[in-house]
Amino acid sequence: MTQQLWRRHMEWPLLLASVAFLVAYSVQVIGNLREDAGWIEMVVWATWVLFAVDYIVNLALAPLRGRWFIRNLHELLILALPILRPLRLLRLVTLLKVVHRAAGSALRGRILTYVLGAAALLTYAGALAVLDAESNVEGANISTFGDAMWWALTTITTVGYGDHYPVTMLGRFVAAGLMVGGIAVLGVVTASVASWLVEQVTRHTAAEVEVVEAPMRVELVRLSEQVERLTALLERQG
């Protein structure tokens, strides 16, 4: 068993585990259920165990374990933060990694689709996290999932409407992450759209130049043939 083979085998199990975790956590947060909410907490912890097993096996199979450990400290951090409920959503990084592997270095359209999907997931996860951190706090103004989604949309798009805002330290931490993620996502989308526009303008310009230069090329060919005939005639007469 190699690390690459293990990763291929674990792509779908990790993807399904991430989706199951997101569903269970959504029910837990939106329903404002307690930590001991039966099957929901079992699903949350079962997915954590699967992520932990994947991390341990990857570390064991890594050709250079020290280098792999240093480069994947974020995965260890994700596993080490199951106590703070809103930070459990960091486990969805695994879902993004699987989608990113599937997209690879494909065409711009697929990359843009991946980025937009990541933005939607980031917005939803941010709304869940801030609702989990704020809903039961006295003086909080984000108390429903609708409020949380509105806040997440205005935050990730850098609008900052201001009618809803986190009042807890953990909620502000979530807000900071969503702001940074929003800037990164908008930057990638803007760059992709700009690149597409430049490509379209370049193609259009090249087509116009081809149309303009086509008669000139025909005329040059005709003149070249005439010069060749005159040269051959002069050589025969000389």
PDB file of N, CA, C and O in Angstrom, residues 12 52 114 143:
ATOM      1  N   TRP A  12     -13.659   8.801  -1.906  1.00  0.00           N
ATOM      2  CA  TRP A  12     -15.116   8.730  -1.761  1.00  0.00           C
ATOM      3  C   TRP A  12     -15.555   8.555  -0.307  1.00  0.00           C
ATOM      4  O   TRP A  12     -16.524   9.217   0.119  1.00  0.00           O
ATOM      5  N   ALA A  52      -9.228  11.036  11.536  1.00  0.00           N
ATOM      6  CA  ALA A  52      -8.034  10.725  12.319  1.00  0.00           C
ATOM      7  C   ALA A  52      -7.306   9.508  11.756  1.00  0.00           C
ATOM      8  O   ALA A  52      -6.071   9.503  11.642  1.00  0.00           O
ATOM      9  N   TYR A 114     -15.143  25.050  -9.463  1.00  0.00           N
ATOM     10  CA  TYR A 114     -14.631  24.633  -8.163  1.00  0.00           C
ATOM     11  C   TYR A 114     -14.593  25.808  -7.188  1.00  0.00           C
ATOM     12  O   TYR A 114     -14.986  25.691  -6.029  1.00  0.00           O
ATOM     13  N   SER A 143     -29.505  35.304  15.705  1.00  0.00           N
ATOM     14  CA  SER A 143     -30.195  34.271  16.487  1.00  0.00           C
ATOM     15  C   SER A 143     -30.926  33.251  15.632  1.00  0.00           C
ATOM     16  O   SER A 143     -31.397  32.243  16.148  1.00  0.00           O
TER      17      SER A 143
END
